[in-house]
């Protein structure tokens, strides 16, 4: 009798493993991911298939498609008195017209004219501006962040959000449920009883989503003033935090594109709470000259929009490409694009942290550098403190800013929000920031990478094997 039980159990486990491996074979687009999950499912009965169905299956995309089939698409805001206008590229940006066509085809939000974007360096610049905006709010405050620490900075935000509620302002806050765990005192605990409407994005639970995190950073006040970039909320972005100090850039945004920032927040609010909202619309001023498009990307989207736009921008470059990013784990397509640009005579510069806060990511990154260096791509390593800044510029004319890193987690797994900016003045401002970073950094060489001790090369190569999952 016991033998029959064990035989049936073995057959059930084998069937579960084969079905799971077959699902990965049919549905995974990346062959490396497919091979990894197939091996995991077949070599580790029960544990492998459970891990696959818990972490490897993207049910987010299926959920989003069900919403659309029900006839309730995510809200996209447009003022009835301001019909969408196809903004032409200025003469000096005409060489980017193919990139413009690509973006028009893969992104639903329009390229809107008349925007102004102001860089805010570190928490010393960004937090006072954000808190001042919340303090002046009259109608609504919408805040989405990956990390909301319960330290002094977090409590200052909580105070201003509470004060806004008491003035009659509608305040909604989304915090990623994994990012919330970075702080012992959570945002939910601090906001309890304040009247702030709070939502966790994809709450962690057994069999839930360890990946597929909301990495966006969005603050929209009264539907007309926005903040976005790479900066979370916490003392770590203040210089007085000592060894924990993390340098970063954030951005203050005004103009029509703020409407799309709010639309992205409302999409996430619906995702987290099931509540479909249509916010009141207010006429947007035209305070600047920048053409800007909001690019929201994530595992609920059919296309890898950000990845395609990045590759398209590199292919349009004629003189230089400057990339500043804290996490650089490129796939083959990105490596090919950068190398091809360098071989065309484009000056390609990559600025990375000299010491990463995630050692295994730094190990994997180092395993990729030789291929870039041998084709003339310049790589600079910034000294501590850790630099979390991320942006990309092409020919001093086009920029990409926002929350996404150049790694598989941002470009495949996370919900991200970026802005592509067609504006010479703004791009040159970012280029100047990059040049300053290069001046204070160490330029690594192919000789340095090749001279790593054998144990270090083996360690870095082993970390590279896990690149799709880092």
XYZ file of C-alpha atoms in Angstrom, residues 84-394:
311
model
C -3.870 66.332 -28.515
C -1.462 68.111 -30.849
C 1.310 66.400 -32.778
C 4.243 68.555 -31.731
C 6.843 68.914 -34.521
C 10.515 68.501 -33.754
C 12.576 71.715 -33.994
C 15.036 71.890 -36.848
C 18.049 71.092 -34.629
C 16.363 67.871 -33.498
C 15.217 66.598 -36.894
C 17.903 63.901 -36.877
C 15.869 62.245 -34.088
C 12.723 61.897 -36.194
C 13.109 58.095 -36.493
C 13.353 57.830 -32.711
C 10.248 59.997 -32.478
C 8.384 57.643 -34.823
C 9.461 54.627 -32.762
C 8.293 56.227 -29.516
C 4.991 57.293 -31.072
C 4.314 53.688 -32.042
C 5.181 51.946 -28.772
C 4.063 54.509 -26.163
C 0.433 55.520 -25.700
C 1.161 58.914 -24.116
C 1.900 61.783 -26.541
C 5.059 63.826 -26.914
C 3.834 67.070 -25.376
C 5.332 70.541 -25.923
C 5.836 73.418 -23.507
C 7.339 71.577 -20.525
C 10.053 72.693 -18.111
C 12.241 70.298 -16.104
C 14.553 71.318 -13.264
C 17.194 68.937 -11.843
C 17.262 68.652 -8.040
C 20.487 67.282 -6.603
C 20.255 64.967 -3.593
C 17.804 65.264 -0.740
C 19.059 68.741 0.149
C 17.481 70.110 -3.045
C 14.672 67.648 -3.735
C 12.995 67.201 -0.355
C 12.410 70.894 0.469
C 10.898 71.434 -2.993
C 8.630 68.397 -2.632
C 7.558 69.302 0.907
C 6.869 72.894 -0.126
C 4.674 71.639 -2.973
C 2.699 69.388 -0.607
C 2.312 72.254 1.863
C 0.828 74.416 -0.895
C -1.549 71.737 -2.210
C -5.189 72.792 -2.564
C -6.882 69.810 -4.226
C -4.864 66.595 -4.406
C -1.517 64.981 -3.618
C -0.572 61.718 -5.324
C 2.661 60.067 -4.158
C 4.140 56.775 -5.363
C 7.535 55.547 -4.178
C 9.497 52.341 -3.883
C 10.990 53.103 -0.439
C 9.401 55.302 2.234
C 11.628 55.178 5.312
C 10.298 55.837 8.792
C 13.215 58.115 9.682
C 13.270 61.897 10.144
C 12.771 62.578 6.435
C 9.884 60.123 6.212
C 8.238 61.705 9.247
C 8.545 65.176 7.683
C 6.661 63.902 4.651
C 4.059 62.253 6.859
C 3.553 65.535 8.733
C 2.993 67.522 5.524
C 0.683 64.852 4.085
C -1.360 64.856 7.297
C -1.555 68.652 7.271
C -2.765 68.537 3.680
C -5.570 66.124 4.608
C -6.638 68.411 7.415
C -6.917 71.267 4.883
C -9.324 69.163 2.848
C -6.797 67.941 0.260
C -7.275 64.397 -1.050
C -4.005 62.538 -0.435
C -3.204 59.114 -1.893
C 0.056 57.245 -1.288
C 1.349 54.023 -2.884
C 4.400 52.269 -1.450
C 5.809 49.065 -2.879
C 5.341 46.274 -0.364
C 8.915 45.012 -0.747
C 10.407 48.515 -0.600
C 8.348 49.144 2.546
C 10.403 46.452 4.313
C 13.574 48.538 4.033
C 12.437 50.483 7.104
C 11.726 49.100 10.579
C 8.983 51.687 11.052
C 6.870 51.404 7.923
C 5.040 54.101 5.995
C 1.733 52.369 6.739
C 2.363 52.639 10.469
C 3.312 56.312 10.236
C 0.296 57.179 8.083
C -2.239 55.263 10.154
C -4.955 57.580 11.459
C -3.817 60.561 9.357
C -6.612 60.354 6.800
C -4.134 59.628 4.028
C -5.429 56.975 1.631
C -2.669 54.371 1.590
C -2.085 51.345 -0.645
C 0.634 48.701 -0.822
C 1.670 47.602 -4.281
C 1.538 43.802 -4.656
C 1.566 42.789 -0.969
C 4.081 40.079 -0.133
C 2.587 36.720 0.765
C 3.477 33.023 0.348
C 3.450 32.210 -3.345
C 3.191 35.917 -4.171
C 5.373 38.194 -6.238
C 8.929 38.619 -5.046
C 9.760 40.218 -8.376
C 7.484 42.576 -10.360
C 7.984 45.488 -7.985
C 6.787 49.073 -8.404
C 10.036 51.034 -8.722
C 8.394 54.300 -9.837
C 8.890 57.597 -8.037
C 6.028 60.007 -8.705
C 4.693 63.005 -6.823
C 1.898 65.033 -8.440
C 0.355 67.999 -6.627
C -2.970 69.488 -7.775
C -2.529 67.805 -11.146
C -0.165 70.558 -12.331
C 3.179 70.106 -10.544
C 5.178 66.889 -10.705
C 8.355 65.339 -9.333
C 10.019 62.207 -10.636
C 13.426 60.594 -10.967
C 15.334 57.988 -9.022
C 15.116 59.254 -5.449
C 13.248 57.432 -2.694
C 12.100 59.040 0.557
C 14.542 58.738 3.440
C 17.546 60.192 5.246
C 19.893 58.150 3.062
C 19.741 60.881 0.400
C 21.038 63.538 2.814
C 24.792 64.106 3.154
C 24.569 64.038 6.957
C 23.616 60.345 6.837
C 27.317 59.427 6.764
C 28.221 55.989 5.414
C 24.611 55.390 4.350
C 24.667 58.475 2.108
C 23.310 57.860 -1.399
C 23.718 60.592 -4.012
C 21.001 61.015 -6.619
C 19.180 63.337 -9.005
C 15.474 64.071 -8.920
C 13.462 66.367 -11.191
C 10.759 68.993 -10.808
C 8.367 68.924 -13.767
C 5.758 71.452 -14.909
C 3.769 71.452 -18.110
C 1.384 69.161 -19.989
C 3.414 65.994 -19.290
C 2.360 66.213 -15.627
C -1.042 64.982 -16.807
C 0.595 61.715 -17.877
C 2.460 61.404 -14.592
C -0.891 61.557 -12.821
C -2.392 59.054 -15.275
C 0.406 56.623 -14.417
C -0.279 57.080 -10.712
C -3.991 56.418 -11.251
C -3.154 53.262 -13.191
C -1.095 52.063 -10.223
C -3.799 53.086 -7.746
C -6.321 51.014 -9.637
C -3.865 48.121 -9.774
C -3.260 48.269 -6.028
C -6.816 48.960 -4.839
C -9.177 48.069 -7.680
C -10.580 51.613 -7.542
C -10.992 53.250 -10.939
C -10.515 57.009 -10.670
C -10.907 59.827 -13.149
C -9.210 62.865 -11.648
C -10.498 66.359 -12.437
C -8.531 67.980 -15.218
C -6.957 71.390 -15.015
C -5.514 73.454 -17.878
C -1.734 73.061 -18.030
C 0.504 76.055 -18.507
C 3.318 75.994 -21.090
C 6.252 77.137 -18.934
C 9.072 75.831 -21.101
C 10.215 74.633 -24.518
C 10.940 70.970 -23.819
C 9.131 68.240 -25.735
C 8.562 65.507 -23.163
C 6.911 62.099 -23.156
C 6.102 59.962 -20.108
C 7.103 56.340 -20.662
C 5.524 53.984 -18.140
C 6.750 50.437 -18.549
C 6.307 47.218 -16.661
C 5.436 43.520 -16.803
C 1.800 44.429 -17.513
C 2.811 45.878 -20.895
C 2.959 43.874 -24.092
C 6.169 45.512 -25.322
C 9.500 46.277 -23.661
C 9.051 49.933 -24.460
C 11.948 51.380 -22.523
C 14.365 48.840 -23.937
C 13.301 49.620 -27.504
C 13.519 53.374 -26.969
C 17.014 53.074 -25.486
C 18.197 50.972 -28.429
C 16.542 53.382 -30.860
C 18.227 56.392 -29.254
C 21.670 54.773 -29.445
C 21.129 53.961 -33.124
C 20.321 57.645 -33.838
C 23.472 58.965 -32.133
C 25.907 60.758 -34.421
C 28.464 62.205 -31.990
C 28.151 60.965 -28.403
C 26.160 58.865 -25.966
C 26.509 59.497 -22.234
C 25.067 57.045 -19.722
C 25.082 57.386 -15.940
C 23.555 54.451 -14.058
C 24.031 52.729 -10.689
C 23.232 49.222 -11.982
C 24.532 48.104 -15.367
C 23.793 44.543 -16.444
C 23.314 44.731 -20.228
C 21.704 42.112 -22.416
C 23.199 41.152 -25.754
C 21.071 43.666 -27.671
C 22.278 46.601 -25.541
C 25.912 45.499 -25.768
C 25.594 45.212 -29.542
C 23.987 48.657 -29.789
C 26.719 50.327 -27.723
C 29.548 48.553 -29.551
C 28.011 49.301 -32.955
C 27.713 52.979 -32.034
C 31.353 53.071 -30.913
C 32.474 51.389 -34.146
C 30.531 54.025 -36.106
C 32.704 56.667 -34.440
C 30.255 57.726 -31.737
C 31.903 58.587 -28.421
C 30.234 56.321 -25.853
C 30.748 57.103 -22.162
C 29.526 54.949 -19.285
C 29.689 56.263 -15.691
C 29.173 53.689 -12.912
C 29.694 53.552 -9.144
C 33.191 52.533 -8.127
C 31.711 50.632 -5.187
C 28.183 49.337 -5.610
C 25.795 48.834 -2.700
C 25.008 45.405 -4.179
C 28.346 43.552 -4.519
C 27.001 40.697 -6.663
C 25.664 43.258 -9.180
C 29.091 44.901 -9.322
C 30.717 41.495 -9.887
C 28.393 40.762 -12.818
C 28.927 44.247 -14.267
C 32.694 43.840 -14.194
C 32.406 40.643 -16.231
C 30.828 42.645 -19.069
C 33.250 45.568 -19.186
C 36.038 43.976 -21.227
C 33.764 43.609 -24.249
C 32.922 47.333 -24.133
C 36.443 48.554 -23.377
C 38.057 46.663 -26.232
C 35.867 48.564 -28.688
C 36.750 52.011 -27.367
C 33.853 52.641 -24.979
C 35.065 54.710 -22.032
C 34.069 53.531 -18.563
C 34.402 55.719 -15.469
C 34.000 54.546 -11.875
C 32.739 57.124 -9.380
C 34.240 57.029 -5.881
C 32.050 56.650 -2.762
C 29.529 57.607 -1.594
C 27.295 55.379 -3.701
C 25.773 57.284 -6.643
C 22.206 56.260 -7.501
C 21.861 58.826 -10.324
C 20.528 57.525 -13.635
C 20.163 59.306 -16.970
C 21.159 59.009 -20.593
C 21.837 61.671 -23.240
C 22.371 61.541 -27.004
